CSV table of N, CA, C and O in Angstrom, one decimal:
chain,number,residue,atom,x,y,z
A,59,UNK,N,2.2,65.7,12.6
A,59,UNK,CA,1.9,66.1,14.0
A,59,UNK,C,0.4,65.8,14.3
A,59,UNK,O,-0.3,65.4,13.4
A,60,UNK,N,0.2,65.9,15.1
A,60,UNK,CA,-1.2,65.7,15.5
A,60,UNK,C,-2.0,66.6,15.6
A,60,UNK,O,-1.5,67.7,16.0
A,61,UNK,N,-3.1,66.4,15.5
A,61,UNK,CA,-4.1,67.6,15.7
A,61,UNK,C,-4.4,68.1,17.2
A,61,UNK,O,-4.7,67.2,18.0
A,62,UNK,N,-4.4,69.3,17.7
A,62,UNK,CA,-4.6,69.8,19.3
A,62,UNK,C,-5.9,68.9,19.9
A,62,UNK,O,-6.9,68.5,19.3
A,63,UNK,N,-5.7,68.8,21.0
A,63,UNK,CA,-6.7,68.0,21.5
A,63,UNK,C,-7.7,69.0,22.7
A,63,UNK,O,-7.2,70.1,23.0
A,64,UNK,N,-8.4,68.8,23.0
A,64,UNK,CA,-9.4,69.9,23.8
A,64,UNK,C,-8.8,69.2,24.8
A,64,UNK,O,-8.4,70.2,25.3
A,65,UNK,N,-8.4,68.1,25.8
A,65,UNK,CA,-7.5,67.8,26.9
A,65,UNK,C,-6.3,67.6,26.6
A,65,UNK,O,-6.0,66.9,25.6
A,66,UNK,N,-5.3,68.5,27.8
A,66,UNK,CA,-4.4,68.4,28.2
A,66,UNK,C,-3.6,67.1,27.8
A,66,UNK,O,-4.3,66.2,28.2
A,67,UNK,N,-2.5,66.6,27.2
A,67,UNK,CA,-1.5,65.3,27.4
A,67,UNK,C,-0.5,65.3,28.4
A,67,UNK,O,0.3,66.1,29.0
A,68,UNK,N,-0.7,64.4,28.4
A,68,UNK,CA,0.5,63.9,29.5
A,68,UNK,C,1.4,63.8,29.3
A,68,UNK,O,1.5,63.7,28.1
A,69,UNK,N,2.5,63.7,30.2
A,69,UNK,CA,4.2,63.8,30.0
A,69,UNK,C,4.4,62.3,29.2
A,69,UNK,O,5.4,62.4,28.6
A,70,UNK,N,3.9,61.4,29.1
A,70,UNK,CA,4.2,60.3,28.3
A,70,UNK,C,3.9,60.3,26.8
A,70,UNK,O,4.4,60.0,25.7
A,71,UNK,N,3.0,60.8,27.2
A,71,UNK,CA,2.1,60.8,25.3
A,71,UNK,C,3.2,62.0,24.5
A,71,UNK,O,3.5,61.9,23.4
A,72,UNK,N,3.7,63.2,25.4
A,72,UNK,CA,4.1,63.9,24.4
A,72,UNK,C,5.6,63.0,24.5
A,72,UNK,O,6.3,63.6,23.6
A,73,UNK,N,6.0,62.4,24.8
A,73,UNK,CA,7.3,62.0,24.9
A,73,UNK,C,7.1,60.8,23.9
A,73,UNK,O,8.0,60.4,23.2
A,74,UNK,N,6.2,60.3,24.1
A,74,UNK,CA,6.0,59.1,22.9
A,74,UNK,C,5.8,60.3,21.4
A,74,UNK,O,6.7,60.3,20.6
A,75,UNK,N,5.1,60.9,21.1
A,75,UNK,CA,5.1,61.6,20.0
A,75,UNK,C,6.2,62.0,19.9
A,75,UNK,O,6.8,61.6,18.9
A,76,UNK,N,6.8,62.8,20.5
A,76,UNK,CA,8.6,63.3,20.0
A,76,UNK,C,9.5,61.9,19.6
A,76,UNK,O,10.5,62.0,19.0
A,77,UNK,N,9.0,60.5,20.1
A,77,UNK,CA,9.9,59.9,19.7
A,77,UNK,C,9.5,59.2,18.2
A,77,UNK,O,10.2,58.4,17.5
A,78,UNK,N,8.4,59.6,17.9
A,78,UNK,CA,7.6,59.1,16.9
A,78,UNK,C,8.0,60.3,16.1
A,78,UNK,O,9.1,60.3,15.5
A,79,UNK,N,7.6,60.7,16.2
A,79,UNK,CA,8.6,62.3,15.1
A,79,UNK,C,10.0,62.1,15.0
A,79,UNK,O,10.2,62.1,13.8
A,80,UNK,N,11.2,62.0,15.8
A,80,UNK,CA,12.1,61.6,15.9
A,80,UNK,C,12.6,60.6,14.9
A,80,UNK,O,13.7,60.7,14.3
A,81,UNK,N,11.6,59.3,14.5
A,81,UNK,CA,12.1,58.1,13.9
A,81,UNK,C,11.7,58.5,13.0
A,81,UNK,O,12.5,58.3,12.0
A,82,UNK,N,10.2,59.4,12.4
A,82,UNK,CA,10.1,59.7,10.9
A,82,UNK,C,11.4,60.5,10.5
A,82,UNK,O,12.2,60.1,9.7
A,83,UNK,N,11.4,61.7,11.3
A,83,UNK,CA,12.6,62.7,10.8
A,83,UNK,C,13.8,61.6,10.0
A,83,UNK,O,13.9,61.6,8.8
A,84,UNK,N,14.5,60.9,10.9
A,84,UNK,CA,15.4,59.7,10.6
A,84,UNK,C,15.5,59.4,9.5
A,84,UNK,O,16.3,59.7,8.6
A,85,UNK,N,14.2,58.5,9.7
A,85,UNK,CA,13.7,57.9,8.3
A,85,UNK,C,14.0,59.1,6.9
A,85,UNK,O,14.7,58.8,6.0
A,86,UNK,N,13.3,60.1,6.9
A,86,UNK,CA,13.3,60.9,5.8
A,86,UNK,C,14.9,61.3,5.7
A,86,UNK,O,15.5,61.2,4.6
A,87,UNK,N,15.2,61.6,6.7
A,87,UNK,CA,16.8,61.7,6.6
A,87,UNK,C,17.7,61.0,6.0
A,87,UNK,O,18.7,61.5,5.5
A,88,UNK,N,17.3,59.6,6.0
A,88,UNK,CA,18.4,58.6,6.0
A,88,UNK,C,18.0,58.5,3.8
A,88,UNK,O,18.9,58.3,3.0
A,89,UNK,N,16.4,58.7,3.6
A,89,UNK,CA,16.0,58.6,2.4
A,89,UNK,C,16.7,59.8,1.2
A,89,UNK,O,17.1,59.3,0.2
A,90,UNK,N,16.7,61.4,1.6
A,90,UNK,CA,16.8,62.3,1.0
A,90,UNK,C,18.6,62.0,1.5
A,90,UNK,O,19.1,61.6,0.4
A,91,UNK,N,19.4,62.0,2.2
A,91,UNK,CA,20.8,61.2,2.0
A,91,UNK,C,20.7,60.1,0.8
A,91,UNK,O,21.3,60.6,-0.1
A,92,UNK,N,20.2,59.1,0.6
A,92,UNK,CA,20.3,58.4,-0.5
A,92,UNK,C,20.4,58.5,-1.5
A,92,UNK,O,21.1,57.7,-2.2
A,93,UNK,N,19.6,59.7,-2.0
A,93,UNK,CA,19.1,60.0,-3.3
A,93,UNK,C,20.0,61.4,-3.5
A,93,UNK,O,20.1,61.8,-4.6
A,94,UNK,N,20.6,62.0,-2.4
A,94,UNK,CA,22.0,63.1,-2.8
A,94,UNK,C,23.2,62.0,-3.3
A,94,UNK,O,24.0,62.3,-4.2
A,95,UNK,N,23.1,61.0,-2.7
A,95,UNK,CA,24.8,60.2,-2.9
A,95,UNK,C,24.5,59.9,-4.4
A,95,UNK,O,23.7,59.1,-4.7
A,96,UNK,N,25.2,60.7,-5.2
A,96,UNK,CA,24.8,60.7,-6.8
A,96,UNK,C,25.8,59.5,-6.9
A,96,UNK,O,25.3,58.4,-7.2
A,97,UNK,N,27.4,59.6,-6.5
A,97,UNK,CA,28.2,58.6,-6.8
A,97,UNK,C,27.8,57.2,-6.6
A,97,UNK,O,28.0,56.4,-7.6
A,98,UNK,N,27.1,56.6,-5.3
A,98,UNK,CA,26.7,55.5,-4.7
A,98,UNK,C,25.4,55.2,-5.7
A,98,UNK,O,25.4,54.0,-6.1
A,99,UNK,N,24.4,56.0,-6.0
A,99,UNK,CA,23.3,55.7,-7.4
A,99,UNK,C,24.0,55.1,-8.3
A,99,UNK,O,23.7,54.0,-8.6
A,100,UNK,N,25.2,56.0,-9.1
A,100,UNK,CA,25.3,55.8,-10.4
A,100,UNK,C,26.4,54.2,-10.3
A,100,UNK,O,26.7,53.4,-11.1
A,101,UNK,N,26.7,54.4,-8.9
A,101,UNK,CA,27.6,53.0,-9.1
A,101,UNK,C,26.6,51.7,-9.5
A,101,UNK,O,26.9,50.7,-10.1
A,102,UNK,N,25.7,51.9,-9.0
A,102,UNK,CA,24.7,51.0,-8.6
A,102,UNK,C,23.8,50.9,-9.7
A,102,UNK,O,23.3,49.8,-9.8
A,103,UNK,N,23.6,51.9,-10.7
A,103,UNK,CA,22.7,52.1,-12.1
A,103,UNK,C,24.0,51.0,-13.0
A,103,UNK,O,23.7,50.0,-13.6
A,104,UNK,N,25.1,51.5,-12.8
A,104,UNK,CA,26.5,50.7,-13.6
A,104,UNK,C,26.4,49.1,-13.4
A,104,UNK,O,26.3,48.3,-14.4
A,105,UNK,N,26.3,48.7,-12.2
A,105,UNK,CA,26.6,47.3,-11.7
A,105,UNK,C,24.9,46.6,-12.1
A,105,UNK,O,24.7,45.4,-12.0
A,106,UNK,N,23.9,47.3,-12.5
A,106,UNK,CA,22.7,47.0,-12.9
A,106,UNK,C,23.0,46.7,-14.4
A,106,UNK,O,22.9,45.6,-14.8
A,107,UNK,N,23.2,47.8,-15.2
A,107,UNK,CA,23.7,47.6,-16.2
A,107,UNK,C,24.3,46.6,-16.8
A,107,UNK,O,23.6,45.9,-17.7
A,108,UNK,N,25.7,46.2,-16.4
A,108,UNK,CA,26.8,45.3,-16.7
A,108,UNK,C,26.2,44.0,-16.4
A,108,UNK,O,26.5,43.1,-17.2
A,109,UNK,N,25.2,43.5,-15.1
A,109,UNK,CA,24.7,42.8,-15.5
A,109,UNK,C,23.6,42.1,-16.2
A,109,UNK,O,23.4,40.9,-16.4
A,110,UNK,N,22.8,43.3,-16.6
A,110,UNK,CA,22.0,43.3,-18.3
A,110,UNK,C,22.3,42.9,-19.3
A,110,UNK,O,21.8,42.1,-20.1
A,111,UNK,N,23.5,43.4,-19.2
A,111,UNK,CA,24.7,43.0,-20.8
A,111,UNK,C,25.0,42.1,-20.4
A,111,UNK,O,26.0,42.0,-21.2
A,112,UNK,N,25.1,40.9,-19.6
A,112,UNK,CA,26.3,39.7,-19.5
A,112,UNK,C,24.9,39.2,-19.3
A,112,UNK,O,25.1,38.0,-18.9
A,113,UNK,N,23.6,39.4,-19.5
A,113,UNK,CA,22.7,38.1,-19.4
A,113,UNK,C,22.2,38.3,-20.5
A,113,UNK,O,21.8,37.3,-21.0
A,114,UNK,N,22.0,39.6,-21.3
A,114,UNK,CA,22.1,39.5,-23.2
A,114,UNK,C,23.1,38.9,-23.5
A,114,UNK,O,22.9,37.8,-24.0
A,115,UNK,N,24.0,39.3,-23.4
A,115,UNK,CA,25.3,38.6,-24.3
A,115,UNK,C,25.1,37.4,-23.8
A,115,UNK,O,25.4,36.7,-24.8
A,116,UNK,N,24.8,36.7,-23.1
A,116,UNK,CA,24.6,35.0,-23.0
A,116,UNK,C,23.8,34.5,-23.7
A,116,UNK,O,24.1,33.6,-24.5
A,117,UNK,N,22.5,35.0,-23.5
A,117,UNK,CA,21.3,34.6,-24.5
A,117,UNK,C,21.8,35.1,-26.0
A,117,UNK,O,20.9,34.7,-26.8
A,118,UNK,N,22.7,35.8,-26.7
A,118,UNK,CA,23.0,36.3,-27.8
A,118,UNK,C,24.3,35.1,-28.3
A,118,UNK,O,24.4,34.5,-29.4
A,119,UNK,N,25.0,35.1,-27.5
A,119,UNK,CA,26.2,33.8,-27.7
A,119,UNK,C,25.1,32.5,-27.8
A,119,UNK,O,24.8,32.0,-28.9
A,120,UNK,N,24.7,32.0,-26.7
A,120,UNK,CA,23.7,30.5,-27.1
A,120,UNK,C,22.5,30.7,-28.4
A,120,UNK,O,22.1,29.6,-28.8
A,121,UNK,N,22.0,31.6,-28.8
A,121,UNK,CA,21.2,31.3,-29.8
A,121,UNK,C,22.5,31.5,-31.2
A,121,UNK,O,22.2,30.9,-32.3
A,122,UNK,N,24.2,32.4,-31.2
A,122,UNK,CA,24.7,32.0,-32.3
A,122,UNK,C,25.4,30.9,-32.4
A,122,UNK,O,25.9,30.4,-33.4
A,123,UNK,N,25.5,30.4,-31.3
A,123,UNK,CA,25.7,28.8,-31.1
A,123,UNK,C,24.4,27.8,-32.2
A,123,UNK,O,24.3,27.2,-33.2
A,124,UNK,N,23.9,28.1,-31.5
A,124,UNK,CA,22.1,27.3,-32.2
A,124,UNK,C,22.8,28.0,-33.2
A,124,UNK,O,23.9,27.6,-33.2
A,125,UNK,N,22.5,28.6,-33.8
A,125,UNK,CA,22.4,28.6,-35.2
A,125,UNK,C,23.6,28.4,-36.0
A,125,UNK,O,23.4,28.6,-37.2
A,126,UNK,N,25.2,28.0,-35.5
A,126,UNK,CA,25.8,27.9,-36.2
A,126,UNK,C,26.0,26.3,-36.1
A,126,UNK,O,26.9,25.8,-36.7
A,127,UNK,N,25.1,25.6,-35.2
A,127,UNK,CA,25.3,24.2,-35.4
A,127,UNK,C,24.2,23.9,-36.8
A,127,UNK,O,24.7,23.4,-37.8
A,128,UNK,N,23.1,24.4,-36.7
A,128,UNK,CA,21.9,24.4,-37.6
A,128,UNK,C,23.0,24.3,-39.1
A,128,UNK,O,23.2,23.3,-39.8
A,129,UNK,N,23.7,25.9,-39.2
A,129,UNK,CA,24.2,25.6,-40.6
A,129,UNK,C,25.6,24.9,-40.6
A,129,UNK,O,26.3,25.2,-41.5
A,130,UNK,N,26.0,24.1,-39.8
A,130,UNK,CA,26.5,23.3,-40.2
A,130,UNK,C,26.1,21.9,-40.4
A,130,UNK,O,26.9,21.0,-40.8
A,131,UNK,N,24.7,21.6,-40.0
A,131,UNK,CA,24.4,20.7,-40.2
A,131,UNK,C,24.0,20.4,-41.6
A,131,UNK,O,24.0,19.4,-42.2
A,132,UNK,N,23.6,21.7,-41.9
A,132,UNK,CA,23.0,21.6,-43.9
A,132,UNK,C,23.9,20.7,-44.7
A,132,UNK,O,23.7,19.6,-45.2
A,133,UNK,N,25.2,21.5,-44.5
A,133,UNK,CA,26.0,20.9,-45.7
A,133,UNK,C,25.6,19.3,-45.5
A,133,UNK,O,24.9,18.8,-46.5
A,134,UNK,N,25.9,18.5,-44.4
A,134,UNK,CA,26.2,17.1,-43.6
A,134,UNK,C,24.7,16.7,-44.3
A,134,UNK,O,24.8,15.7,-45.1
A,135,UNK,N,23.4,17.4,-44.2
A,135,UNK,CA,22.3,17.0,-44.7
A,135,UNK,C,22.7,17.0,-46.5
A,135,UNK,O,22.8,15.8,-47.0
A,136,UNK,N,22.8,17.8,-47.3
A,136,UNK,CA,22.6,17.7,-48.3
A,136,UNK,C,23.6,16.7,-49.4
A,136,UNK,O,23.4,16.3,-50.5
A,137,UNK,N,25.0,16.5,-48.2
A,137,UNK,CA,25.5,15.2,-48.6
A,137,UNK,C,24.6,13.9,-48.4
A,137,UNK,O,24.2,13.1,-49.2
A,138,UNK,N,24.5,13.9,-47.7
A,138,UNK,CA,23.7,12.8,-47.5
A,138,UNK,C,22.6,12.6,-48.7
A,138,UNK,O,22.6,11.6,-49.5
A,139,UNK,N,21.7,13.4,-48.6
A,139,UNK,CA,20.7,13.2,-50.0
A,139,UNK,C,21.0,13.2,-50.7
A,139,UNK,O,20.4,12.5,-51.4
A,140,UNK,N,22.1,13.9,-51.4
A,140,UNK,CA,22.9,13.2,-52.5
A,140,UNK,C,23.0,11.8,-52.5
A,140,UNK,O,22.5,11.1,-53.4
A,141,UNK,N,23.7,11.5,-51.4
A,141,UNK,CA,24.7,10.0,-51.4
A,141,UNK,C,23.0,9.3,-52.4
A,141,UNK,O,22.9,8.9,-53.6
A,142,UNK,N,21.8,9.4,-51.3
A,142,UNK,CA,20.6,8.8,-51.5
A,142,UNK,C,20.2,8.9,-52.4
A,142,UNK,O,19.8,7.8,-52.9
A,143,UNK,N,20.0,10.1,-53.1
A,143,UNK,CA,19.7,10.3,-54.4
A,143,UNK,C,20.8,9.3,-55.6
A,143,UNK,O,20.4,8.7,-56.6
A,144,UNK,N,22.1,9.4,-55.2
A,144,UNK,CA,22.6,8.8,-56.5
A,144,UNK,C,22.8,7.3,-55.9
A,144,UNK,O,23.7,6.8,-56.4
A,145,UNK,N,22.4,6.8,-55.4
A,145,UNK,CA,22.2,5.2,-54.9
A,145,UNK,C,21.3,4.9,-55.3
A,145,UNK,O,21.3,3.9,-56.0
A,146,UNK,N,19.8,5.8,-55.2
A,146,UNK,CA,18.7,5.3,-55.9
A,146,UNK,C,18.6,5.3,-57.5
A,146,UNK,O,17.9,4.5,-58.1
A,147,UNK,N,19.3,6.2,-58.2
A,147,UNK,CA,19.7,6.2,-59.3
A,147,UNK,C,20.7,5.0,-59.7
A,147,UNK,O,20.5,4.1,-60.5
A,148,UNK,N,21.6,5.1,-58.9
A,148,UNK,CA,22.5,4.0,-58.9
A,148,UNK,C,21.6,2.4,-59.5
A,148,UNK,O,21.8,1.6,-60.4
A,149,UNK,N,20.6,2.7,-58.2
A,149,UNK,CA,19.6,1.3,-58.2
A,149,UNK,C,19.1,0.9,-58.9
A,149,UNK,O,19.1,-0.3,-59.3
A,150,UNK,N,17.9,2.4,-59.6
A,150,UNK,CA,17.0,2.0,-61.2
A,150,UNK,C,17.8,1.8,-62.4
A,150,UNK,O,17.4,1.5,-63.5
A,151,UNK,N,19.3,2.1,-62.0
A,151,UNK,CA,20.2,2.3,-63.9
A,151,UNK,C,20.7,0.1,-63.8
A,151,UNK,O,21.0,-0.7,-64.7
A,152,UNK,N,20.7,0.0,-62.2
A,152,UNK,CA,20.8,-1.9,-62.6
A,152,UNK,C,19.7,-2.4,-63.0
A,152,UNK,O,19.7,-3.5,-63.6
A,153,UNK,N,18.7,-1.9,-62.9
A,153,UNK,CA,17.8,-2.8,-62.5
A,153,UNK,C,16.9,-2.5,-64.3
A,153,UNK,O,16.5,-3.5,-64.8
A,154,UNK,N,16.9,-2.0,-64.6
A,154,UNK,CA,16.8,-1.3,-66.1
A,154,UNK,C,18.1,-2.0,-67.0
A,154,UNK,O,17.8,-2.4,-68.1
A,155,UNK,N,18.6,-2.1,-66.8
A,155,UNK,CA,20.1,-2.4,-67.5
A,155,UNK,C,19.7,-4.3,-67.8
A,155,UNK,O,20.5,-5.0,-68.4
């Protein structure tokens, strides 16, 4: 509200303040309704939630993706250096021979 004024207001100004009081009241109204609707919150904390976990669980599925290509690639690596290893052996047992 406003503080009293040492002159009189006029039929406008108080009518503009009641309507200015009016839209706060509203306002506050429409706020302290919000935050009673426990059900409409908690649906809303839920749907917040669920999509937390479905953008973890993505980043948790693509990195055990990454890493189950990684160990399958060892084995494919360590054949291989084999193969290389016993070719180069292969190589010095002719060439010695």
């Amino acid at each position: 509200m406003s503080a009293p004024d040492s002159t009189p207001q006029s039929a406008p100004d108080i009518q503009r303040e009641i309507e200015q009081t009016r839209e706060r009241l509203g306002q506050t109204v429409e706020q302290l309704a919000a935050k009673a609707d426990v059900k409409t919150r908690a649906q809303a904390k839920v749907a917040e939630v669920k999509t937390r976990a479905r953008v973890k669980a993505a980043e948790v599925s693509e990195q055990l993706r990454r890493s189950q290509a990684v160990r399958r690639d060892w084995p494919l690596a360590l054949v291989a250096a084999g193969i290389l290893v016993m070719g180069a052996a292969l190589t010095r047992r002719r060439r010695t021979m």
